[in-house]
Short mmCIF file of C-alpha atoms in Angstrom, two decimals:
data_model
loop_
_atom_site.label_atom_id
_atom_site.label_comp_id
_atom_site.label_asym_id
_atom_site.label_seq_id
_atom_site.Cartn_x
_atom_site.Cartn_y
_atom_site.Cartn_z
CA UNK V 1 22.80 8.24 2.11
CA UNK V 2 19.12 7.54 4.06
CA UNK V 3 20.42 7.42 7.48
CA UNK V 4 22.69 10.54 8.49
CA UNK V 5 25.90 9.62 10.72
CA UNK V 6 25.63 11.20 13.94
CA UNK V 7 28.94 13.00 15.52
CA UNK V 8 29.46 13.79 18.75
CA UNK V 9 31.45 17.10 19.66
CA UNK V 10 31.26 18.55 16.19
CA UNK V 11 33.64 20.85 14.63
CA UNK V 12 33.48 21.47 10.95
CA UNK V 13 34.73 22.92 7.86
CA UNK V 14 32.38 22.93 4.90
CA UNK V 15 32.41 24.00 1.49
CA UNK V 16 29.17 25.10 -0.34
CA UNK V 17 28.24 25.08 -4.02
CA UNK V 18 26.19 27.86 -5.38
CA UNK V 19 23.10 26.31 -7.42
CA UNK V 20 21.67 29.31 -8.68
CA UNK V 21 22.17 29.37 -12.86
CA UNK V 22 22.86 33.49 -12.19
CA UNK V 23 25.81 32.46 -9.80
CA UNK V 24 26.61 28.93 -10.79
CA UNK V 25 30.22 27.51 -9.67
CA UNK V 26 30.86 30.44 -7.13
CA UNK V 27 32.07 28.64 -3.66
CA UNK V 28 31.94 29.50 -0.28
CA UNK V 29 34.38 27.96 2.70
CA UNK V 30 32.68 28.12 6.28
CA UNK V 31 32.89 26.77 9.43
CA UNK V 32 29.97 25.35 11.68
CA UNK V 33 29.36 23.31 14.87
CA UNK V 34 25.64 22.15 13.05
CA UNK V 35 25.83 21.49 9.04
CA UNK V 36 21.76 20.87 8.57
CA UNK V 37 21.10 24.73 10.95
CA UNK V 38 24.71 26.30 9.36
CA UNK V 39 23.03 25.57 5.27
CA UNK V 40 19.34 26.62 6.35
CA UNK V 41 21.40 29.72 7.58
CA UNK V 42 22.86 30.52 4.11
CA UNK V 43 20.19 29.75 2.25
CA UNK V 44 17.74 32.31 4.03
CA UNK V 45 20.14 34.97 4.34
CA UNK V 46 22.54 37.34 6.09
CA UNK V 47 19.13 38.57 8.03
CA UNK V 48 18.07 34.67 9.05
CA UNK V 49 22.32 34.30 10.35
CA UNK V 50 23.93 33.08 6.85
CA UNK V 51 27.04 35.37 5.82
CA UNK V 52 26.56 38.65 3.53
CA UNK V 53 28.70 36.96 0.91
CA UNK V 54 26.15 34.16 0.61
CA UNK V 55 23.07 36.11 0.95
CA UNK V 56 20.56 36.28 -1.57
CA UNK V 57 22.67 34.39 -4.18
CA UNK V 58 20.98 30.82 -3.37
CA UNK V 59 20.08 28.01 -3.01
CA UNK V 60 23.81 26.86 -1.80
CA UNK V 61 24.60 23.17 -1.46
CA UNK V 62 26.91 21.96 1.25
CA UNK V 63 28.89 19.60 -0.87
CA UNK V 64 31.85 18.93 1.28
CA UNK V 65 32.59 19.01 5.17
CA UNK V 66 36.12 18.18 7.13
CA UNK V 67 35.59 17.25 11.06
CA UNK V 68 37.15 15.44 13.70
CA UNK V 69 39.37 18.99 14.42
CA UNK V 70 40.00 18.94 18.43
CA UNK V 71 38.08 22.05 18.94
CA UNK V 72 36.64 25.44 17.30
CA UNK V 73 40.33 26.95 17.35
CA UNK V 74 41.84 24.19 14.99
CA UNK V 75 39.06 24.52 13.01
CA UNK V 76 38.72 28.17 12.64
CA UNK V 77 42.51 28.09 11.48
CA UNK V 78 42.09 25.86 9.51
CA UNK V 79 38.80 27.34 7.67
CA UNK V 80 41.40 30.69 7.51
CA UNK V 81 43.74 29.05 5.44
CA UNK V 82 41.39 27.63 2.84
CA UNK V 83 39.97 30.99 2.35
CA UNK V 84 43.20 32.18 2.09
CA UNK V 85 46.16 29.91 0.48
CA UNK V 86 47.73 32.60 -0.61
CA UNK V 87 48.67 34.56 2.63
CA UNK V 88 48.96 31.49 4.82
CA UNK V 89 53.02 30.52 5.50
CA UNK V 90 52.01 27.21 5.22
CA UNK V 91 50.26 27.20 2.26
CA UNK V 92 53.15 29.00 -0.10
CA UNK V 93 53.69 26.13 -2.44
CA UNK V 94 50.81 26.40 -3.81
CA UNK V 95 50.42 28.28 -7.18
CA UNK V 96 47.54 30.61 -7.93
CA UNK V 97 44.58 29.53 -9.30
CA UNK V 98 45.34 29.78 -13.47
CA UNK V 99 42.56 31.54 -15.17
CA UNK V 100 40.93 29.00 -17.06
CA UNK V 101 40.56 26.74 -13.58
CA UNK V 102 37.63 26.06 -12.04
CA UNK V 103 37.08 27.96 -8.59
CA UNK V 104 35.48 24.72 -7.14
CA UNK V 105 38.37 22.42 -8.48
CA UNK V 106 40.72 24.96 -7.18
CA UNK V 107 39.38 24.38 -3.72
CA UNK V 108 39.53 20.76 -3.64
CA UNK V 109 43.44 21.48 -4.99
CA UNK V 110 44.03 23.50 -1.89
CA UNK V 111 42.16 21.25 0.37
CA UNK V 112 44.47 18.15 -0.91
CA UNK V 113 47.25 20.04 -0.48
CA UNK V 114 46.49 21.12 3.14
CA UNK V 115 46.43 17.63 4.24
CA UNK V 116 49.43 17.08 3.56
CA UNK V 117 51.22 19.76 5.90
CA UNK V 118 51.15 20.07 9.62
CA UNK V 119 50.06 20.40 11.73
CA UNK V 120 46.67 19.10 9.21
CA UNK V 121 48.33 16.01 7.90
CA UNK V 122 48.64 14.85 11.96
CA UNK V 123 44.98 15.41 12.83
CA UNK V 124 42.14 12.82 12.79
CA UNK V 125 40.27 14.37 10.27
CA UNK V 126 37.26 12.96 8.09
CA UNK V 127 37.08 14.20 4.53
CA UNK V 128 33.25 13.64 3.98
CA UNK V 129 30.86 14.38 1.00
CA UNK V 130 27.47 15.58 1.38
CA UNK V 131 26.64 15.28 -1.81
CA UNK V 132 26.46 11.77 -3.84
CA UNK V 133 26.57 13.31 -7.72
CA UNK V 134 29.49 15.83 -6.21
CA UNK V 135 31.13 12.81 -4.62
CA UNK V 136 30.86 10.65 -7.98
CA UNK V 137 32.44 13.57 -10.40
CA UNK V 138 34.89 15.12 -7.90
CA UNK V 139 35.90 12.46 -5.16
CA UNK V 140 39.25 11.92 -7.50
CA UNK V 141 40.08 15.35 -7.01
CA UNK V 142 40.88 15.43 -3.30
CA UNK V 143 43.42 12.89 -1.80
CA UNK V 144 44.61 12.70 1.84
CA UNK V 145 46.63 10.84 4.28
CA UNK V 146 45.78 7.01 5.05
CA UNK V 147 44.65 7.88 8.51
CA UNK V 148 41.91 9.69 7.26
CA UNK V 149 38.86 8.39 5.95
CA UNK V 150 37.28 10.12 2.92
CA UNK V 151 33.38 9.10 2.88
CA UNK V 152 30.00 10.26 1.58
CA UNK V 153 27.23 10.70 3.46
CA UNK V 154 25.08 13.30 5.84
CA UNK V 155 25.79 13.94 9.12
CA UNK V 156 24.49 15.36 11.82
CA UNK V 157 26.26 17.14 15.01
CA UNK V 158 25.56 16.26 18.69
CA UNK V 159 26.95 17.55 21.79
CA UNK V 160 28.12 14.85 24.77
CA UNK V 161 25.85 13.79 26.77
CA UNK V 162 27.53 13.67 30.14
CA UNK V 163 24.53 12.58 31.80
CA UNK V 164 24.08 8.99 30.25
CA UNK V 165 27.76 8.66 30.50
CA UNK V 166 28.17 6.15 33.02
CA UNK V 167 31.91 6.35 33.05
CA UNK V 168 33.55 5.83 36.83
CA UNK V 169 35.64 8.23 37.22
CA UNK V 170 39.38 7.78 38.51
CA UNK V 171 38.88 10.01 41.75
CA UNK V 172 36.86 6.82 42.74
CA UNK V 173 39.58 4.66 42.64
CA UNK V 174 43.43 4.62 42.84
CA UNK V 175 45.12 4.15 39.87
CA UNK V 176 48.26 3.46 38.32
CA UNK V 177 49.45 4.25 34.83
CA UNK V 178 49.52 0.80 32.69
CA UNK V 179 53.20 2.08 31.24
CA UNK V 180 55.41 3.67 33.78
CA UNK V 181 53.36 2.36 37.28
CA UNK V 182 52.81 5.65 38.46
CA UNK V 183 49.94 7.16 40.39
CA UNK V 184 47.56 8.52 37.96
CA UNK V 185 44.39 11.53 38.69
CA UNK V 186 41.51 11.93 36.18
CA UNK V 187 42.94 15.12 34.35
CA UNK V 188 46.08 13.21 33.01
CA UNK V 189 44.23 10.06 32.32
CA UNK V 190 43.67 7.90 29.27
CA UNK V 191 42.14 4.99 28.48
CA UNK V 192 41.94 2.47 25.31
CA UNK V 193 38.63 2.68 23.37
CA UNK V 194 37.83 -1.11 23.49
CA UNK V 195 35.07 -1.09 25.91
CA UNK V 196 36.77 -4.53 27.62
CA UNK V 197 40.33 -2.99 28.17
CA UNK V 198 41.91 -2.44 30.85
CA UNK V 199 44.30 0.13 29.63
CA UNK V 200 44.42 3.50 31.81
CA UNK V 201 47.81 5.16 31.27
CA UNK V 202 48.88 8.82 31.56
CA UNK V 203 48.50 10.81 28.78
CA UNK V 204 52.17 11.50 28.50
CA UNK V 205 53.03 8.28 28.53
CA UNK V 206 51.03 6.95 25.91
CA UNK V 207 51.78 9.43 23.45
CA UNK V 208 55.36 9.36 23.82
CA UNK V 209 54.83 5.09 23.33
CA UNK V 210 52.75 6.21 19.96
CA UNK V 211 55.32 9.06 18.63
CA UNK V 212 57.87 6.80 16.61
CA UNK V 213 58.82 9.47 14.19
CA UNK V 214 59.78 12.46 16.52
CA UNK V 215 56.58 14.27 16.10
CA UNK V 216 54.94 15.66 19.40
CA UNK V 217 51.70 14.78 17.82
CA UNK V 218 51.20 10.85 17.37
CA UNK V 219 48.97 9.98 14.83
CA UNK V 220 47.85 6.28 15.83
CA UNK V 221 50.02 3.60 17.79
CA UNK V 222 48.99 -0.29 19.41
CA UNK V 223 47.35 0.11 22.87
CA UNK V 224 50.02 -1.95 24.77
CA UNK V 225 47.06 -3.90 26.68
CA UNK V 226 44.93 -5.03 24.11
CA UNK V 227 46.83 -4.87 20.99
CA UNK V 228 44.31 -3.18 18.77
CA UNK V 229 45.25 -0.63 16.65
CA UNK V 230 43.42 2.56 17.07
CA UNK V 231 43.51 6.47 16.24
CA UNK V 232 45.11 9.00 19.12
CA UNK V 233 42.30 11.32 17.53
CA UNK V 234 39.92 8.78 18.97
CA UNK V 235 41.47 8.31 22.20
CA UNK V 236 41.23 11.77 22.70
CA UNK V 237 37.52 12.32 21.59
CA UNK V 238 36.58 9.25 24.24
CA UNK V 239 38.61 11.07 27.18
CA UNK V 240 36.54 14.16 26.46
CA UNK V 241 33.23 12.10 26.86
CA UNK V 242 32.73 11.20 22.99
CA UNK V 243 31.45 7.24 22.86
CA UNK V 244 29.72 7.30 26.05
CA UNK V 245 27.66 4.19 24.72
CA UNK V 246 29.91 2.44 22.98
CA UNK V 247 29.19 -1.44 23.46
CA UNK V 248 31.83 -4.10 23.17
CA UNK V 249 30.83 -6.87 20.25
CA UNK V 250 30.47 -10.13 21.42
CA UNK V 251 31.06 -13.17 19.10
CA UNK V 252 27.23 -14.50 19.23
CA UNK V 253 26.23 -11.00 17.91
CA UNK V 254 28.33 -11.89 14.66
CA UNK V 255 27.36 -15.19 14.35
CA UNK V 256 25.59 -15.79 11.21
CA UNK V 257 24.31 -18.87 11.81
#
């Protein structure tokens, strides 16, 4: 919990927890591009940038965040729905909260059950506590799909830094797709996120090699050079400049000896 996980090209979800004994339990679903700046926010007031629903009823906790969304779109749809289960189409199957339920639990209900549908349930999300007592008492409460990781710990936001990404770029060279041999450009590229692969594929290509079930969204898939199994969500955050300085393991640096 010491050392906050930094993410790069941050788009988040977050639910708060109101701490004050005069408004105890009452929640609050927001989005933010910065958790630490978004709380501070809140917790000085609609004046200081926090919402008017928030204001002057703190201190708030941010107990829960979901990122990894593509961009602020996804996440601002989804951040609608969980303030609103009961008007989104997607969200009909859900039942209203019963009157002896818990708002907070009642979130977490919806938030389980919003993983589960599309276009969520095909995202690379993270499902990440902020809070270790929260995470102990209520971690049971939310499930999600096996492709996405449900952790505790901070966080912290950073853009991409383009400039210490030391990436050639494909308009130096001519390249051909890995999968159908064709002449690739930049825009339509891909590439495997083992630093020592050689994979570099059109876009097109390698999703429609990942999609086994039909879906026009894949959700992971074997890179067809290096075998590895990895995460379209991560695939796409490395062609948009995410893991810049990501450094291939050698076998001496896990020797133990």
């Amino acid at each position: 919990m010491d050392d906050a996980e930094i993410i790069e090209n941050f788009y988040g979800v977050y639910l708060l927890y109101c701490m004050n004994p005069k408004y105890k339990g009452r929640t609050y679903i927001g989005y933010t591009v910065n958790p630490r700046r978004r709380l501070k926010q809140h917790n000085a007031g609609k004046d200081q940038g926090g919402a008017w629903k928030t204001s002057n009823r703190g201190p708030w906790n941010m107990v829960l965040i979901i990122h990894g969304f593509p961009n602020s779109t996804s996440a601002l749809r989804f951040e609608w729905a969980w303030q609103h289960p009961q008007v989104s189409r997607r969200l009909k199957h859900i039942p209203k909260k019963k009157s002896q339920q818990k708002i907070f639990e009642y979130c977490l209900l919806v938030l389980s059950e919003m993983l589960k549908v599309g276009p969520w349930c095909r995202l690379p999300l993270t499902i990440r506590w902020l809070d270790y007592e929260f995470f102990e008492e209520y971690s049971r409460h939310v499930s999600a799909p096996m492709h996405m990781p449900i952790c505790c710990g901070k966080v912290i936001s950073q853009k991409i830094d383009k400039a210490n990404n030391e990436v050639q770029t494909l308009d130096e060279l001519t390249m051909f797709c890995s999968i159908c041999d064709s002449l690739l450009n930049e825009k339509e590229s891909i590439s495997c996120i083992k630093p020592s692969c050689l994979l570099v594929a059109h876009l097109i290509c390698l999703a429609k090699l990942f999609c086994q079930d039909n879906m026009i969204l894949p959700i992971e898939g074997t890179c067809p050079a290096c075998n590895i199994s990895v995460l379209w969500g991560d695939l796409i955050k490395k062609k948009m400049g995410c893991y810049g300085n990501l450094q291939e393991i050698s076998s001496s640096d896990n020797d133990s000896t």
